[in-house]
Coordinates of C-alpha atoms and ligand atoms in Angstrom, one line a residue:
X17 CA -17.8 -28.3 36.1
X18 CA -17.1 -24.1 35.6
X19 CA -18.4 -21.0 34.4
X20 CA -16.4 -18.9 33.0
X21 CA -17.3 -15.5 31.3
X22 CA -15.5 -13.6 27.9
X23 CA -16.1 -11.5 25.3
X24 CA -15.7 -12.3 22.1
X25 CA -16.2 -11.7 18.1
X26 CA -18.3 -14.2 16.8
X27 CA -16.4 -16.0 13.5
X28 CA -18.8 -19.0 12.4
X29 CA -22.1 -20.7 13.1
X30 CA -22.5 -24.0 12.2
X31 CA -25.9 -26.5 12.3
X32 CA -25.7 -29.0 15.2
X33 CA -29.0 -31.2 15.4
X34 CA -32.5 -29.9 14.7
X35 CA -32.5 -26.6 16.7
X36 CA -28.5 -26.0 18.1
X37 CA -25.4 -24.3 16.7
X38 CA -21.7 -24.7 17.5
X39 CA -20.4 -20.9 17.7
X40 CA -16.9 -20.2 16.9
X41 CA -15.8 -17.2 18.8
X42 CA -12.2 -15.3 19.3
X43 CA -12.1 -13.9 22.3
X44 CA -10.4 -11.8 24.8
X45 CA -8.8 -14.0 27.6
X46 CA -9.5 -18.0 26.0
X47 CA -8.4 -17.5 22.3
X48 CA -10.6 -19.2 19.8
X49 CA -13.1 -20.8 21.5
X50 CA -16.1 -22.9 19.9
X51 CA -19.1 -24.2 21.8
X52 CA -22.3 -25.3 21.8
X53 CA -25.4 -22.8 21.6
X54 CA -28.8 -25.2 22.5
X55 CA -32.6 -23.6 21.1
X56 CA -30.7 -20.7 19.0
X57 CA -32.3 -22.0 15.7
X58 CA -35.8 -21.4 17.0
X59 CA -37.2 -18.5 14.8
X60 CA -37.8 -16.5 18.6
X61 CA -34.4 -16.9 19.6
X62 CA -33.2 -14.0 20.7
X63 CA -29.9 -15.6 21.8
X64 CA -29.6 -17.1 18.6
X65 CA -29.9 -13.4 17.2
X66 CA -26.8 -12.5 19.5
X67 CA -24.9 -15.2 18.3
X68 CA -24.0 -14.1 14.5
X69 CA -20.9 -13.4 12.6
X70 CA -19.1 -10.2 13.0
X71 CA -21.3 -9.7 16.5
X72 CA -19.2 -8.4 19.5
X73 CA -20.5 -10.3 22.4
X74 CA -20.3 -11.0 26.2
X75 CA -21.1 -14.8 26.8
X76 CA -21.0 -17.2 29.4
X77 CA -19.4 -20.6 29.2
X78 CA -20.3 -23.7 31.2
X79 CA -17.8 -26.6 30.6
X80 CA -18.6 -29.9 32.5
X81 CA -15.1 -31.0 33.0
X82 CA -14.6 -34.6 31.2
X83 CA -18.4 -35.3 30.8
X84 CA -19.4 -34.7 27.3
X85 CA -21.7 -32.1 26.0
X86 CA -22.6 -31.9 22.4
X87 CA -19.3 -32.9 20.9
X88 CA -17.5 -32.3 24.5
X89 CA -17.8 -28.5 23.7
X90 CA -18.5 -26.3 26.5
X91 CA -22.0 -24.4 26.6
X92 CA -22.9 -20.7 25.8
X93 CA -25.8 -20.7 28.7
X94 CA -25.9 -16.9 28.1
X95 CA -25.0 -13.8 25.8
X96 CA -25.0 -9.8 26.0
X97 CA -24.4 -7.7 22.3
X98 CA -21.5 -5.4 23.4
X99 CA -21.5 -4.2 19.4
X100 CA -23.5 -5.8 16.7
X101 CA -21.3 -4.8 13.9
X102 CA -23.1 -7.3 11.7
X103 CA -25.5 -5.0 11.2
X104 CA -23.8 -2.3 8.9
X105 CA -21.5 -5.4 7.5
X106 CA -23.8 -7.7 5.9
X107 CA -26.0 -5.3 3.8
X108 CA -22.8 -4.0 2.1
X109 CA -21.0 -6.1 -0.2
X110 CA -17.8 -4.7 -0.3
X111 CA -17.8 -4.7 3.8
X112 CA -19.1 -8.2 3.6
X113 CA -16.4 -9.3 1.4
X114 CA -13.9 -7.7 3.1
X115 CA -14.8 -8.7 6.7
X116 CA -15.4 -12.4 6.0
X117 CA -12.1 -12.4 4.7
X118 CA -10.8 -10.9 8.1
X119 CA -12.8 -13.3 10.7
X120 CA -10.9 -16.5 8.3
X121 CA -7.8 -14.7 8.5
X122 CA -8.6 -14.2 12.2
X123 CA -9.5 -18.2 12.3
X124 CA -6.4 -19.1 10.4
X125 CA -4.1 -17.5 12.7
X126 CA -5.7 -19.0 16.0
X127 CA -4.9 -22.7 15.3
X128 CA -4.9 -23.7 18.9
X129 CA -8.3 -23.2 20.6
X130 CA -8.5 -21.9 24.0
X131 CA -4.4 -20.3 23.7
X132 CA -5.0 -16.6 24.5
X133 CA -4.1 -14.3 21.6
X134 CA -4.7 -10.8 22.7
X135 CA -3.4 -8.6 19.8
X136 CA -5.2 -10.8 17.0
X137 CA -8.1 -10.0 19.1
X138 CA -7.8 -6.1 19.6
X139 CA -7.1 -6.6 15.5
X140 CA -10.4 -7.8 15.2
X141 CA -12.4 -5.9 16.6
X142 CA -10.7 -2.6 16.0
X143 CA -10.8 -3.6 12.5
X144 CA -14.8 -4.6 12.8
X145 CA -15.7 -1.5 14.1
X146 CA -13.7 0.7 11.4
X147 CA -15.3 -1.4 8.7
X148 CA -18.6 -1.0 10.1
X149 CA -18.1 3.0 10.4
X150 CA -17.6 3.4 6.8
X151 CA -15.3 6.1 7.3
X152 CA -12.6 4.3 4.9
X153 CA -12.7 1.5 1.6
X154 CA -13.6 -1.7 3.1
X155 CA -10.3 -2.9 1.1
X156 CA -7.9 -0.6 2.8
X157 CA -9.6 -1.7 6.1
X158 CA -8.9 -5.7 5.2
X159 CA -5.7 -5.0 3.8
X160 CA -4.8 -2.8 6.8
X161 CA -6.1 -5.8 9.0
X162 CA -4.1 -8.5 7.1
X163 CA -0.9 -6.8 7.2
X164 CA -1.2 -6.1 10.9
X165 CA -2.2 -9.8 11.5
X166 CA 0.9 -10.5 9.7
X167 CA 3.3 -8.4 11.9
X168 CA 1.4 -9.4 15.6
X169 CA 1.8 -13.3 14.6
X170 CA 5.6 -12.6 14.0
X171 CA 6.1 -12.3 10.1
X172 CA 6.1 -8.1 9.7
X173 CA 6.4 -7.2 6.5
X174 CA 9.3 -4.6 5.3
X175 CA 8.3 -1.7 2.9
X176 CA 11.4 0.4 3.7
X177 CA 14.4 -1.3 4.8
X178 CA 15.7 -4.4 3.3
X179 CA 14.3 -7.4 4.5
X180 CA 17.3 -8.9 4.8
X181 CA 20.5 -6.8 4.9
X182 CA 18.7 -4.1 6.9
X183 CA 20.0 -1.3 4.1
X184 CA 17.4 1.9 4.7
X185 CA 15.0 2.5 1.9
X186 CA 13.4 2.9 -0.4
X187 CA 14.6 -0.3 -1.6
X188 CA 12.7 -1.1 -5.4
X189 CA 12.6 -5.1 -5.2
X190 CA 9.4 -7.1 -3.4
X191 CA 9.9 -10.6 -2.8
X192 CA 7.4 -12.4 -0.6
X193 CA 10.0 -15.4 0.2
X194 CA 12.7 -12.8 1.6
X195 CA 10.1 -10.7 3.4
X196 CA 9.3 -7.6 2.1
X197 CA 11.1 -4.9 0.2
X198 CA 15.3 -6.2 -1.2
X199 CA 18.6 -3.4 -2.1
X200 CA 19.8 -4.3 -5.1
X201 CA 22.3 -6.7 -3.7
X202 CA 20.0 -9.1 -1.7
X203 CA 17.2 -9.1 -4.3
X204 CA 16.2 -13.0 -5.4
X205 CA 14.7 -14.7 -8.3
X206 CA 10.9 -13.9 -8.7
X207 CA 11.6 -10.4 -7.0
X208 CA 8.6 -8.0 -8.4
X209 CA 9.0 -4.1 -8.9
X210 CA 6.3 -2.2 -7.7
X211 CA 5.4 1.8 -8.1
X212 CA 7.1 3.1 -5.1
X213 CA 3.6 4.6 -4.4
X214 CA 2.2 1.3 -3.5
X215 CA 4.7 0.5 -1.2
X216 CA 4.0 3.7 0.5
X217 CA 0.4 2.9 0.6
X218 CA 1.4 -0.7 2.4
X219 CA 3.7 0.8 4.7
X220 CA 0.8 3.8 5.8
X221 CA -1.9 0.7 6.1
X222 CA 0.7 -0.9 8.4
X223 CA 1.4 2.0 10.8
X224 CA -2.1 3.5 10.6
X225 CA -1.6 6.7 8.8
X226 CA -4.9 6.2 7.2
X227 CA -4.7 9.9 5.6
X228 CA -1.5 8.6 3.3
X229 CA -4.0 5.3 2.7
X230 CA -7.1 7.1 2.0
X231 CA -5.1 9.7 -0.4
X232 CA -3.8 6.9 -2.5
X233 CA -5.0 6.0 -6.3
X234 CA -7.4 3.1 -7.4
X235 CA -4.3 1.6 -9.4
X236 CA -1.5 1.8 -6.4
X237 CA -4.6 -0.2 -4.2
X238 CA -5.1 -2.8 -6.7
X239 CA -1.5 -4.0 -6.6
X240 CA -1.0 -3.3 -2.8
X241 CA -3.7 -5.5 -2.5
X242 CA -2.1 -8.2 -4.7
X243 CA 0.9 -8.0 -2.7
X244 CA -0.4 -8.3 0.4
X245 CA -2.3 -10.9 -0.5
X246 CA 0.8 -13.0 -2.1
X247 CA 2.3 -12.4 1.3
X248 CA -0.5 -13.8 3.4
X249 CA -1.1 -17.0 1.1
X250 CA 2.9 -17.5 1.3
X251 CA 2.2 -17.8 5.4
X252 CA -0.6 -19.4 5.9
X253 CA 0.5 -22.3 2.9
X254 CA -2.9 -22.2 0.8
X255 CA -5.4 -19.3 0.1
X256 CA -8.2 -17.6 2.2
X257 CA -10.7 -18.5 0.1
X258 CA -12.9 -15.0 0.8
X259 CA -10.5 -13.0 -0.7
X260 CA -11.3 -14.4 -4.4
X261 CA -14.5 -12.4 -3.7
X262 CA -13.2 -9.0 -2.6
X263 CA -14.0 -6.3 -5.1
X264 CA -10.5 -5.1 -6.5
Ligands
LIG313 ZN1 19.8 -5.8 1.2

């Protein structure tokens, strides 16, 4: 049997039983980690409190080595709020929208519980914490998020050189199969033309330059967004389903 210790973003709750919850958490050193929280569904739970979506926590694991608990999940026996940024989250819609759709994404792109992934991580909870500050459009912060998730799982997106022949931009053709922006020459069938301002808008979410991003029109964010988002369902084969519900 072991303890071990972690901080992590809280990404799901799920029922287990009349009073327990499984907790699916990212964290720091284990990766994506679920396990079992016992009593949290007891309206006095102050644990169970703790244990939310979007909450930044410090929890301790107990794991009992091949004996089973709950569903052979390891135990959170106890938990510490580092940043509760449910709190300014949930009672916003366009913040709720936008960071449910980044703790799936988050999910989706952890597959293998308990492999460390350290940048999707300091993603998350960068991105939490800007989303909960309100200092820029819950929309730019997701798509900001997503496009960065993109590039630290190894599928960057190009808004200035071609994707494929390396030719400096700006380059006019988007094609999500070829990976970005295409010249003229290596442009393929189903290639879109977007305004060149959206592109810029993509590229500034990618690299932080949040004062091109925040500058940029209502239209030029509506199609980044659609972009993006045609990128990221090409990657992870079928759709996030919280992004149907992000206000555009
Ligand atoms: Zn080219």
């Amino acid at each position: 049997m072991s303890l071990f210790r972690d901080d992590g973003i809280v990404l799901r709750t799920q029922k287990l039983g009349e009073a327990d919850r499984i907790i699916t958490l990212l964290t720091r050193g284990h990766g994506r980690v679920r396990a079992v929280a016992r009593g949290v569904r007891r309206t006095k739970s102050k644990f169970g409190a703790r244990l939310e979506p979007f909450s930044h926590v410090d929890v301790q694991f107990f794991a009992r080595g091949s004996e089973l608990v709950g569903r052979g999940l390891p135990l959170c026996t106890q938990s510490e709020t580092i940043a509760p940024y449910g709190g300014a989250i949930v009672t916003d819609y366009a913040r709720y929208t936008a960071g449910t759709a980044m703790l799936e994404t988050a999910e989706r792109f952890t597959d293998h519980e308990g492999e460390p992934a350290v940048q999707q991580y300091l993603l998350l909870v960068g991105g939490l914490r800007t989303l909960a500050g309100g200092e820029h459009a819950p929309n730019l912060v997701l798509d900001a998020f997503l496009l960065r998730s993109l590039a630290v799982n190894g599928y960057a997106p190009s808004f200035g050189a071609c994707a494929r022949c390396g030719m400096p931009g700006p380059n006019r053709w988007f094609s999500v199969a070829a990976g970005g922006v295409v010249c003229g020459e290596c442009r393929v069938p189903g290639s879109v033309v977007p305004s060149a301002e959206s592109l810029t808008l993509l590229g500034a979410l990618l690299t932080g330059d949040w004062a091109t991003a925040d500058a940029s029109e209502p239209r030029h964010v509506r199609e980044g967004s659609g972009l993006v988002a045609a990128y990221l369902h090409w990657h992870l084969e079928r759709g996030l389903r919280s992004l149907r519900y992000v206000e555009k």
